């Protein structure tokens, strides 16, 4: 009887916990990933969005409402929007009174603003309780979970001394060693036991910056291996390109597209879009001044 009552009480507690509702402002990558994990843990999720009708790709079981309607359904509100768009919170001062606001944001640069995002949020909504959480993990880590440990890489060994000149041999070996070292580093940081120990800035630097550097080194390694034979018809059997030439097509396309995307005129626009900018969106009263300053600053850079 004691065991049965214990199981019944535990079941009752789990059932009551499933009724708890958490509100998330923002339907971006991090908001969706966090909502999926919380739904799996038994929480009820309601999204607050500026355009509830246009919100898509949301986890099954989540509800999408306007900011004011969503805030009324929960005492815990996760702010998953960028600092530049905090202005709408001042219009919800009465609704957010006494509620817990969780700030998960990170700035693009260190010391970008005189105060932290949480302090700025507390100034906008002084009647709410502001806490900081979830800012050291990424949406990728929430989405992948433990599936990040099963990545494998195949190595194709070729004769490193098949080139015609000495400097090609040295370059071929040096690029191969550096590329392989960075490739191993990327594989190690992809392990869950390692990725959970680094913050999101370190993980982003390794997987993004070092990832492209690895691709450049490995692509150069293959190009040096071919040397002058790339455009030499005599080295082609039945006038068909070799396997290592075909293998360069996708990496070269990726590098060319990446070079185009990092151009300031394109990168600045993409950064604003990732932060929630809309071409015809009407700015809020508090955010209008910042958006004007940002546009002037970007025009000066272009």
Coordinates of C-alpha atoms in Angstrom, one line a residue, residues 15-302:
X15 CA 0.5 15.5 -13.9
X16 CA 0.4 18.8 -12.0
X17 CA 3.8 19.8 -13.4
X18 CA 2.6 19.2 -17.0
X19 CA 0.0 21.9 -16.4
X20 CA 2.6 24.6 -15.8
X21 CA 2.8 27.0 -18.7
X22 CA 5.9 28.8 -19.8
X23 CA 5.7 31.8 -22.2
X24 CA 8.4 32.5 -24.8
X25 CA 8.7 35.9 -26.5
X26 CA 10.2 35.3 -29.9
X27 CA 9.8 32.5 -32.5
X28 CA 13.4 32.3 -33.7
X29 CA 15.8 29.4 -33.7
X30 CA 16.6 29.5 -30.0
X31 CA 13.0 30.1 -28.9
X32 CA 11.9 27.1 -31.0
X33 CA 14.7 24.8 -29.8
X34 CA 14.1 25.7 -26.1
X35 CA 10.4 25.2 -26.5
X36 CA 10.9 21.8 -28.0
X37 CA 13.0 20.7 -25.0
X38 CA 10.6 22.1 -22.5
X39 CA 7.7 20.4 -24.2
X40 CA 9.6 17.1 -23.9
X41 CA 9.9 17.8 -20.2
X42 CA 6.2 18.2 -19.8
X43 CA 5.7 21.9 -19.8
X44 CA 3.0 23.7 -21.7
X45 CA 4.5 26.3 -24.1
X46 CA 2.8 29.5 -25.4
X47 CA 4.7 31.7 -27.9
X48 CA 4.4 35.5 -28.0
X49 CA 5.0 36.9 -31.4
X50 CA 4.5 40.3 -33.2
X51 CA 3.0 38.4 -36.1
X52 CA 1.2 35.3 -34.7
X53 CA -0.3 34.4 -38.1
X54 CA 3.1 34.3 -39.9
X55 CA 4.9 32.2 -37.3
X56 CA 5.8 28.8 -38.7
X57 CA 8.1 25.8 -38.0
X58 CA 7.0 25.7 -34.3
X59 CA 7.0 22.5 -32.2
X60 CA 3.8 20.6 -32.1
X61 CA 1.7 21.4 -29.1
X62 CA 2.9 25.0 -28.8
X63 CA 0.4 27.9 -29.0
X64 CA 1.2 31.2 -30.7
X65 CA -0.5 34.4 -29.5
X66 CA 0.3 38.1 -29.4
X67 CA 2.7 39.4 -26.8
X68 CA 0.0 40.6 -24.4
X69 CA -2.2 37.5 -24.7
X70 CA 0.7 35.2 -24.2
X71 CA 2.0 37.1 -21.2
X72 CA -1.3 36.7 -19.4
X73 CA -1.1 32.9 -19.6
X74 CA 2.2 32.5 -17.7
X75 CA 4.1 33.9 -14.8
X76 CA 7.4 32.9 -16.4
X77 CA 8.4 34.6 -19.6
X78 CA 11.5 33.9 -21.6
X79 CA 12.7 36.8 -23.7
X80 CA 14.1 35.2 -26.8
X81 CA 14.5 38.4 -28.9
X82 CA 17.4 40.7 -29.4
X83 CA 18.0 43.8 -27.3
X84 CA 17.2 46.1 -30.2
X85 CA 13.6 44.9 -30.0
X86 CA 13.0 45.3 -26.3
X87 CA 11.0 48.5 -26.8
X88 CA 7.7 46.7 -27.1
X89 CA 8.0 45.6 -23.5
X90 CA 7.2 49.0 -22.1
X91 CA 3.7 48.7 -23.6
X92 CA 3.2 45.6 -21.5
X93 CA 4.3 47.0 -18.1
X94 CA 1.0 46.3 -16.5
X95 CA 0.7 42.8 -17.9
X96 CA 4.3 41.9 -16.8
X97 CA 4.0 43.3 -13.3
X98 CA 5.3 40.7 -10.8
X99 CA 6.2 38.2 -13.5
X100 CA 9.6 36.5 -13.9
X101 CA 11.5 37.6 -17.1
X102 CA 14.3 35.4 -18.2
X103 CA 16.9 37.1 -20.4
X104 CA 18.8 34.7 -22.7
X105 CA 20.4 37.2 -25.0
X106 CA 24.1 37.8 -25.8
X107 CA 25.6 40.8 -27.5
X108 CA 27.6 40.5 -30.7
X109 CA 30.6 42.3 -29.1
X110 CA 32.0 42.6 -25.7
X111 CA 31.2 45.9 -23.9
X112 CA 28.8 46.8 -26.8
X113 CA 26.5 48.7 -24.4
X114 CA 27.2 50.5 -21.1
X115 CA 24.9 48.1 -19.2
X116 CA 24.2 44.4 -19.6
X117 CA 21.0 43.3 -21.4
X118 CA 19.5 42.1 -18.2
X119 CA 20.1 45.5 -16.5
X120 CA 18.6 47.2 -19.5
X121 CA 15.6 44.9 -19.4
X122 CA 15.1 45.6 -15.7
X123 CA 15.1 49.4 -16.5
X124 CA 12.4 48.9 -19.1
X125 CA 10.2 46.8 -16.9
X126 CA 11.0 47.7 -13.2
X127 CA 7.9 46.0 -11.9
X128 CA 9.1 42.5 -13.1
X129 CA 11.7 40.2 -11.7
X130 CA 14.6 39.8 -14.3
X131 CA 17.0 36.9 -14.2
X132 CA 19.7 35.7 -16.6
X133 CA 19.7 32.1 -17.9
X134 CA 20.3 29.9 -21.0
X135 CA 22.8 32.3 -22.5
X136 CA 25.7 29.9 -22.4
X137 CA 24.1 27.3 -24.7
X138 CA 23.3 27.5 -28.4
X139 CA 20.2 26.5 -30.4
X140 CA 22.4 23.9 -32.1
X141 CA 23.2 22.2 -28.8
X142 CA 19.5 22.1 -27.9
X143 CA 18.5 20.7 -31.2
X144 CA 21.2 18.0 -31.6
X145 CA 21.3 16.9 -28.0
X146 CA 23.4 13.7 -27.8
X147 CA 23.2 13.0 -31.5
X148 CA 26.4 15.0 -32.0
X149 CA 28.7 12.1 -31.0
X150 CA 28.2 9.8 -34.0
X151 CA 30.0 11.8 -36.7
X152 CA 32.6 9.9 -38.7
X153 CA 35.1 11.0 -41.3
X154 CA 36.7 8.9 -44.0
X155 CA 40.3 9.6 -45.1
X156 CA 41.5 9.0 -48.6
X157 CA 45.2 8.6 -48.8
X158 CA 47.1 9.4 -51.9
X159 CA 50.8 9.5 -52.7
X160 CA 52.1 12.7 -51.3
X161 CA 55.2 12.6 -53.5
X162 CA 53.5 12.5 -56.9
X163 CA 54.1 16.2 -57.8
X164 CA 56.8 17.4 -60.0
X165 CA 58.6 20.1 -58.0
X166 CA 59.9 20.3 -54.5
X167 CA 57.9 23.2 -53.3
X168 CA 54.7 21.5 -54.3
X169 CA 55.7 18.5 -52.2
X170 CA 56.4 20.7 -49.2
X171 CA 53.1 22.7 -49.6
X172 CA 51.1 19.5 -50.2
X173 CA 52.4 18.0 -46.9
X174 CA 52.1 21.2 -44.9
X175 CA 48.6 21.9 -46.0
X176 CA 47.6 18.3 -45.4
X177 CA 49.0 18.3 -41.8
X178 CA 47.3 21.6 -40.9
X179 CA 44.0 20.7 -42.5
X180 CA 44.0 17.2 -40.8
X181 CA 44.9 18.8 -37.4
X182 CA 42.0 21.3 -37.6
X183 CA 39.7 18.6 -38.8
X184 CA 40.5 16.5 -35.8
X185 CA 40.0 19.5 -33.6
X186 CA 36.5 20.0 -35.1
X187 CA 35.7 16.4 -34.5
X188 CA 36.7 16.6 -30.8
X189 CA 34.7 19.7 -30.1
X190 CA 31.6 18.1 -31.7
X191 CA 31.6 15.5 -28.9
X192 CA 28.8 16.2 -26.4
X193 CA 31.3 15.8 -23.5
X194 CA 33.5 18.5 -24.9
X195 CA 30.8 20.9 -26.4
X196 CA 29.0 21.0 -23.1
X197 CA 32.2 22.4 -21.4
X198 CA 32.6 25.4 -23.8
X199 CA 30.4 28.5 -24.0
X200 CA 28.5 29.4 -27.1
X201 CA 31.2 31.9 -28.3
X202 CA 34.0 29.3 -28.2
X203 CA 31.8 26.7 -29.9
X204 CA 30.7 29.2 -32.6
X205 CA 34.4 30.2 -33.2
X206 CA 35.6 26.6 -33.5
X207 CA 32.7 25.3 -35.7
X208 CA 32.3 28.4 -37.9
X209 CA 35.7 30.2 -38.2
X210 CA 38.0 27.2 -37.8
X211 CA 35.6 25.1 -39.9
X212 CA 36.0 27.4 -42.9
X213 CA 39.7 27.6 -42.4
X214 CA 39.8 23.8 -42.4
X215 CA 37.9 23.7 -45.7
X216 CA 40.3 26.2 -47.2
X217 CA 43.4 24.3 -46.2
X218 CA 41.9 20.9 -47.3
X219 CA 40.8 22.4 -50.7
X220 CA 44.3 24.0 -51.2
X221 CA 45.8 20.6 -50.2
X222 CA 43.9 18.9 -53.1
X223 CA 44.6 21.7 -55.6
X224 CA 48.4 21.5 -54.9
X225 CA 48.2 17.8 -55.3
X226 CA 46.9 18.3 -58.8
X227 CA 49.4 21.0 -59.6
X228 CA 49.7 21.6 -63.3
X229 CA 47.6 18.5 -64.3
X230 CA 44.3 20.2 -63.7
X231 CA 44.2 21.7 -67.2
X232 CA 46.5 19.2 -68.9
X233 CA 44.4 16.9 -71.3
X234 CA 47.3 14.4 -71.4
X235 CA 46.7 13.5 -67.7
X236 CA 43.0 12.8 -68.3
X237 CA 41.9 9.3 -69.1
X238 CA 39.3 9.3 -71.8
X239 CA 39.2 13.1 -71.3
X240 CA 37.4 12.6 -68.0
X241 CA 38.5 14.5 -64.9
X242 CA 40.1 12.6 -62.0
X243 CA 38.2 12.0 -58.7
X244 CA 40.1 14.6 -56.8
X245 CA 39.1 17.2 -59.4
X246 CA 35.5 16.3 -59.1
X247 CA 35.8 16.4 -55.3
X248 CA 36.8 20.1 -55.5
X249 CA 33.5 21.2 -57.1
X250 CA 31.4 21.4 -53.9
X251 CA 34.1 22.9 -51.7
X252 CA 34.9 25.6 -54.2
X253 CA 31.3 26.5 -54.6
X254 CA 30.9 26.7 -50.8
X255 CA 33.9 29.0 -50.5
X256 CA 32.8 31.3 -53.3
X257 CA 29.3 31.6 -51.8
X258 CA 30.9 32.3 -48.3
X259 CA 33.1 35.0 -49.8
X260 CA 30.0 36.6 -51.3
X261 CA 28.1 36.4 -48.0
X262 CA 30.9 38.1 -46.0
X263 CA 30.9 41.2 -48.2
X264 CA 29.9 44.1 -46.0
X265 CA 27.0 45.1 -48.2
X266 CA 25.5 41.6 -47.8
X267 CA 26.7 40.7 -44.3
X268 CA 25.3 43.8 -42.7
X269 CA 21.9 43.2 -44.2
X270 CA 21.8 39.5 -43.2
X271 CA 22.8 40.4 -39.6
X272 CA 19.9 42.8 -39.4
X273 CA 17.5 40.2 -40.7
X274 CA 18.8 37.6 -38.2
X275 CA 18.1 40.1 -35.5
X276 CA 14.5 40.5 -36.5
X277 CA 14.6 43.5 -38.9
X278 CA 11.7 43.8 -41.4
X279 CA 11.7 46.1 -44.4
X280 CA 8.3 47.6 -43.8
X281 CA 8.0 47.1 -40.1
X282 CA 6.9 50.0 -38.0
X283 CA 9.5 50.6 -35.2
X284 CA 8.4 50.9 -31.6
X285 CA 8.7 54.3 -29.7
X286 CA 11.7 53.2 -27.7
X287 CA 13.4 51.3 -30.6
X288 CA 12.9 54.0 -33.3
X289 CA 15.9 56.1 -32.2
X290 CA 18.2 53.0 -32.1
X291 CA 17.1 51.8 -35.5
X292 CA 17.7 55.2 -37.0
X293 CA 21.2 55.4 -35.5
X294 CA 21.9 51.8 -36.7
X295 CA 20.8 52.6 -40.2
X296 CA 23.0 55.8 -40.3
X297 CA 25.9 53.8 -39.0
X298 CA 25.5 51.1 -41.6
X299 CA 25.1 53.6 -44.4
X300 CA 28.4 55.2 -43.3
X301 CA 30.1 51.8 -43.4
X302 CA 28.8 51.0 -46.9

